[in-house]
Amino acid sequence: MNQSPSPSVVNASNFVLQLYEQNLKLTNRTCLLNQMELQNYLSIFLQQLEERGVKNQNAAVDVFNKKLSNLYKEEGNLYLKNKSYATAVDLYIASCLISPENPIYFSNLAAALFFCKRYKESEKACEIAIQLDSNYGKAYSRLAKVKEKLGKFNEAIDNYNKAIELETNKSNREAITEQRDELIKTMKK
């Protein structure tokens, strides 16, 4: 029996679909595979699994979707690293469309949107990542940076504090603490 998606996943799906449409209008292009290409790749994948004796196609489709969404994320990471932010947005949107339950994809999308100076959309992507996993420290850290850019300094500090609380890596925690402290100094001036 199929379970209905949670309200968080439905919210995430609706947001990313709207974002996809906006991004397509802004850039007039997309990196996403079209429906025919996806069906072709899925068909080849299912055929290969069948040749290996795998009979459960639903499980196979789930595996395919996870691999495809991760592939888009990895490509997005490369474009983000190379400062091709608009393309990274497009690729992260693809990850989110395929796997709207994954907070990492929304956090990465938020980072790419941030670098495109699309702060309100970045804020929403961070909020969705947190809604999907309230213990995901990197999403709080990214949200803090967005809130800071939007002039919501008290909210930024709250999010920096939450990120510090959740961060397990000492050097990352120190870097976040430094960012928070710099903001506090700026606010006192």
mmCIF file of C-alpha atoms in Angstrom:
data_model
loop_
_atom_site.group_PDB
_atom_site.id
_atom_site.type_symbol
_atom_site.label_atom_id
_atom_site.label_comp_id
_atom_site.label_asym_id
_atom_site.label_seq_id
_atom_site.Cartn_x
_atom_site.Cartn_y
_atom_site.Cartn_z
ATOM 1 C CA MET A 1 0.000 0.000 0.000
ATOM 2 C CA ASN A 2 1.375 3.416 -0.970
ATOM 3 C CA GLN A 3 1.588 6.024 1.761
ATOM 4 C CA SER A 4 0.600 9.584 1.040
ATOM 5 C CA PRO A 5 3.522 11.986 1.150
ATOM 6 C CA SER A 6 3.870 14.047 4.311
ATOM 7 C CA PRO A 7 2.735 17.697 4.269
ATOM 8 C CA SER A 8 6.428 18.687 4.372
ATOM 9 C CA VAL A 9 7.153 16.725 1.209
ATOM 10 C CA VAL A 10 4.060 18.139 -0.524
ATOM 11 C CA ASN A 11 5.147 21.664 0.466
ATOM 12 C CA ALA A 12 8.667 20.961 -0.780
ATOM 13 C CA SER A 13 7.362 19.571 -4.078
ATOM 14 C CA ASN A 14 5.112 22.564 -4.686
ATOM 15 C CA PHE A 15 7.916 25.020 -3.937
ATOM 16 C CA VAL A 16 10.461 23.352 -6.182
ATOM 17 C CA LEU A 17 7.995 23.012 -9.053
ATOM 18 C CA GLN A 18 7.228 26.752 -8.866
ATOM 19 C CA LEU A 19 10.950 27.471 -8.638
ATOM 20 C CA TYR A 20 11.622 25.305 -11.685
ATOM 21 C CA GLU A 21 9.051 27.264 -13.698
ATOM 22 C CA GLN A 22 10.502 30.600 -12.500
ATOM 23 C CA ASN A 23 14.049 29.490 -13.258
ATOM 24 C CA LEU A 24 13.060 28.380 -16.750
ATOM 25 C CA LYS A 25 11.548 31.828 -17.379
ATOM 26 C CA LEU A 26 14.642 33.587 -15.973
ATOM 27 C CA THR A 27 17.250 31.586 -17.859
ATOM 28 C CA ASN A 28 15.203 30.433 -20.851
ATOM 29 C CA ARG A 29 16.923 27.033 -20.638
ATOM 30 C CA THR A 30 17.111 23.921 -18.522
ATOM 31 C CA CYS A 31 19.627 21.157 -17.852
ATOM 32 C CA LEU A 32 16.899 18.711 -17.016
ATOM 33 C CA LEU A 33 16.358 15.654 -19.118
ATOM 34 C CA ASN A 34 13.067 15.745 -20.976
ATOM 35 C CA GLN A 35 10.363 13.148 -20.337
ATOM 36 C CA MET A 36 11.355 11.044 -23.361
ATOM 37 C CA GLU A 37 15.009 10.914 -22.277
ATOM 38 C CA LEU A 38 14.045 9.932 -18.726
ATOM 39 C CA GLN A 39 11.696 7.205 -19.960
ATOM 40 C CA ASN A 40 14.441 5.881 -22.225
ATOM 41 C CA TYR A 41 17.018 5.772 -19.401
ATOM 42 C CA LEU A 42 14.508 4.181 -17.040
ATOM 43 C CA SER A 43 13.565 1.593 -19.647
ATOM 44 C CA ILE A 44 17.233 0.675 -20.175
ATOM 45 C CA PHE A 45 17.770 0.516 -16.407
ATOM 46 C CA LEU A 46 14.737 -1.744 -15.885
ATOM 47 C CA GLN A 47 15.810 -3.977 -18.771
ATOM 48 C CA GLN A 48 19.276 -4.362 -17.250
ATOM 49 C CA LEU A 49 17.753 -5.256 -13.887
ATOM 50 C CA GLU A 50 15.413 -7.759 -15.497
ATOM 51 C CA GLU A 51 18.387 -9.404 -17.229
ATOM 52 C CA ARG A 52 19.958 -9.782 -13.773
ATOM 53 C CA GLY A 53 16.768 -11.409 -12.454
ATOM 54 C CA VAL A 54 15.363 -8.453 -10.485
ATOM 55 C CA LYS A 55 11.567 -8.640 -10.626
ATOM 56 C CA ASN A 56 10.371 -5.850 -8.304
ATOM 57 C CA GLN A 57 10.019 -2.888 -10.651
ATOM 58 C CA ASN A 58 8.751 -0.492 -7.960
ATOM 59 C CA ALA A 59 11.905 -1.023 -5.930
ATOM 60 C CA ALA A 60 13.950 -0.681 -9.114
ATOM 61 C CA VAL A 61 12.280 2.629 -9.968
ATOM 62 C CA ASP A 62 13.028 3.867 -6.435
ATOM 63 C CA VAL A 63 16.703 2.924 -6.878
ATOM 64 C CA PHE A 64 16.764 4.636 -10.296
ATOM 65 C CA ASN A 65 15.224 7.815 -8.851
ATOM 66 C CA LYS A 66 17.724 7.906 -5.989
ATOM 67 C CA LYS A 67 20.634 7.420 -8.369
ATOM 68 C CA LEU A 68 19.319 10.037 -10.787
ATOM 69 C CA SER A 69 18.622 12.626 -8.082
ATOM 70 C CA ASN A 70 22.089 12.051 -6.627
ATOM 71 C CA LEU A 71 23.619 12.392 -10.086
ATOM 72 C CA TYR A 72 21.926 15.775 -10.519
ATOM 73 C CA LYS A 73 23.146 16.810 -7.045
ATOM 74 C CA GLU A 74 26.737 15.799 -7.814
ATOM 75 C CA GLU A 75 26.622 17.705 -11.118
ATOM 76 C CA GLY A 76 25.157 20.684 -9.243
ATOM 77 C CA ASN A 77 28.043 20.503 -6.778
ATOM 78 C CA LEU A 78 30.548 20.698 -9.653
ATOM 79 C CA TYR A 79 28.792 23.699 -11.195
ATOM 80 C CA LEU A 80 28.537 25.405 -7.804
ATOM 81 C CA LYS A 81 32.253 24.847 -7.198
ATOM 82 C CA ASN A 82 32.989 26.351 -10.636
ATOM 83 C CA LYS A 83 30.735 29.338 -9.865
ATOM 84 C CA SER A 84 28.184 28.487 -12.559
ATOM 85 C CA TYR A 85 25.421 29.229 -10.088
ATOM 86 C CA ALA A 86 22.415 29.387 -12.441
ATOM 87 C CA THR A 87 23.246 25.950 -13.828
ATOM 88 C CA ALA A 88 23.734 24.632 -10.298
ATOM 89 C CA VAL A 89 20.254 25.940 -9.412
ATOM 90 C CA ASP A 90 18.821 24.072 -12.370
ATOM 91 C CA LEU A 91 20.543 20.819 -11.391
ATOM 92 C CA TYR A 92 19.549 21.074 -7.729
ATOM 93 C CA ILE A 93 15.961 21.746 -8.790
ATOM 94 C CA ALA A 94 16.116 18.441 -10.659
ATOM 95 C CA SER A 95 17.333 16.647 -7.519
ATOM 96 C CA CYS A 96 14.538 18.188 -5.496
ATOM 97 C CA LEU A 97 11.888 17.337 -8.085
ATOM 98 C CA ILE A 98 12.922 13.688 -8.096
ATOM 99 C CA SER A 99 13.500 13.353 -4.329
ATOM 100 C CA PRO A 100 11.500 16.069 -2.541
ATOM 101 C CA GLU A 101 12.010 14.309 0.781
ATOM 102 C CA ASN A 102 15.786 14.912 0.825
ATOM 103 C CA PRO A 103 16.832 17.945 2.913
ATOM 104 C CA ILE A 104 20.394 17.930 1.533
ATOM 105 C CA TYR A 105 19.123 18.695 -1.964
ATOM 106 C CA PHE A 106 17.115 21.671 -0.681
ATOM 107 C CA SER A 107 20.083 22.944 1.314
ATOM 108 C CA ASN A 108 22.298 22.745 -1.773
ATOM 109 C CA LEU A 109 19.590 24.491 -3.797
ATOM 110 C CA ALA A 110 19.531 27.223 -1.150
ATOM 111 C CA ALA A 111 23.293 27.717 -1.502
ATOM 112 C CA ALA A 112 23.079 28.078 -5.287
ATOM 113 C CA LEU A 113 20.125 30.473 -5.009
ATOM 114 C CA PHE A 114 22.075 32.497 -2.437
ATOM 115 C CA PHE A 115 24.995 32.931 -4.839
ATOM 116 C CA CYS A 116 22.501 34.031 -7.525
ATOM 117 C CA LYS A 117 21.340 36.712 -5.041
ATOM 118 C CA ARG A 118 17.875 35.145 -4.973
ATOM 119 C CA TYR A 119 17.669 35.488 -1.199
ATOM 120 C CA LYS A 120 13.927 35.020 -0.624
ATOM 121 C CA GLU A 121 13.959 31.766 -2.601
ATOM 122 C CA SER A 122 17.109 30.682 -0.803
ATOM 123 C CA GLU A 123 15.393 31.395 2.516
ATOM 124 C CA LYS A 124 12.420 29.222 1.515
ATOM 125 C CA ALA A 125 14.690 26.371 0.359
ATOM 126 C CA CYS A 126 16.524 26.472 3.725
ATOM 127 C CA GLU A 127 13.228 26.456 5.602
ATOM 128 C CA ILE A 128 12.087 23.412 3.633
ATOM 129 C CA ALA A 129 15.371 21.599 4.357
ATOM 130 C CA ILE A 130 14.837 22.306 8.069
ATOM 131 C CA GLN A 131 11.200 21.247 7.858
ATOM 132 C CA LEU A 132 12.354 17.938 6.351
ATOM 133 C CA ASP A 133 15.121 17.460 8.955
ATOM 134 C CA SER A 134 15.087 19.740 11.986
ATOM 135 C CA ASN A 135 18.530 18.441 13.037
ATOM 136 C CA TYR A 136 20.300 19.407 9.806
ATOM 137 C CA GLY A 137 22.811 21.980 11.038
ATOM 138 C CA LYS A 138 24.107 23.064 7.637
ATOM 139 C CA ALA A 139 20.598 24.218 6.663
ATOM 140 C CA TYR A 140 20.467 26.434 9.789
ATOM 141 C CA SER A 141 23.889 27.848 8.957
ATOM 142 C CA ARG A 142 22.811 28.647 5.407
ATOM 143 C CA LEU A 143 19.532 30.108 6.650
ATOM 144 C CA ALA A 144 21.482 32.356 9.021
ATOM 145 C CA LYS A 145 23.511 33.752 6.117
ATOM 146 C CA VAL A 146 20.337 34.378 4.116
ATOM 147 C CA LYS A 147 18.615 36.064 7.065
ATOM 148 C CA GLU A 148 21.687 38.261 7.474
ATOM 149 C CA LYS A 149 21.524 39.327 3.805
ATOM 150 C CA LEU A 150 17.804 40.061 4.215
ATOM 151 C CA GLY A 151 18.536 42.290 7.229
ATOM 152 C CA LYS A 152 16.825 39.920 9.668
ATOM 153 C CA PHE A 153 19.736 40.023 12.075
ATOM 154 C CA ASN A 154 18.082 38.601 15.211
ATOM 155 C CA GLU A 155 16.723 35.667 13.215
ATOM 156 C CA ALA A 156 20.192 35.200 11.716
ATOM 157 C CA ILE A 157 21.749 34.998 15.181
ATOM 158 C CA ASP A 158 19.097 32.484 16.305
ATOM 159 C CA ASN A 159 19.894 30.327 13.275
ATOM 160 C CA TYR A 160 23.644 30.625 13.807
ATOM 161 C CA ASN A 161 23.106 29.480 17.414
ATOM 162 C CA LYS A 162 21.049 26.488 16.283
ATOM 163 C CA ALA A 163 23.705 25.593 13.690
ATOM 164 C CA ILE A 164 26.416 25.804 16.367
ATOM 165 C CA GLU A 165 24.342 23.566 18.644
ATOM 166 C CA LEU A 166 23.900 20.927 15.925
ATOM 167 C CA GLU A 167 27.340 21.057 14.277
ATOM 168 C CA THR A 168 29.516 18.096 15.244
ATOM 169 C CA ASN A 169 32.676 19.136 13.369
ATOM 170 C CA LYS A 170 34.804 21.368 15.609
ATOM 171 C CA SER A 171 36.304 23.522 12.838
ATOM 172 C CA ASN A 172 32.881 24.045 11.220
ATOM 173 C CA ARG A 173 31.411 24.951 14.608
ATOM 174 C CA GLU A 174 34.221 27.467 15.172
ATOM 175 C CA ALA A 175 33.675 29.019 11.722
ATOM 176 C CA ILE A 176 29.933 29.380 12.358
ATOM 177 C CA THR A 177 30.625 30.879 15.790
ATOM 178 C CA GLU A 178 32.982 33.387 14.172
ATOM 179 C CA GLN A 179 30.319 34.359 11.597
ATOM 180 C CA ARG A 180 27.769 34.838 14.369
ATOM 181 C CA ASP A 181 30.172 36.908 16.456
ATOM 182 C CA GLU A 182 31.016 39.118 13.454
ATOM 183 C CA LEU A 183 27.317 39.782 12.936
ATOM 184 C CA ILE A 184 26.873 40.662 16.610
ATOM 185 C CA LYS A 185 29.813 43.120 16.383
ATOM 186 C CA THR A 186 28.294 44.687 13.257
ATOM 187 C CA MET A 187 24.932 45.066 14.990
ATOM 188 C CA LYS A 188 26.541 46.904 17.942
ATOM 189 C CA LYS A 189 28.099 49.570 15.691
#
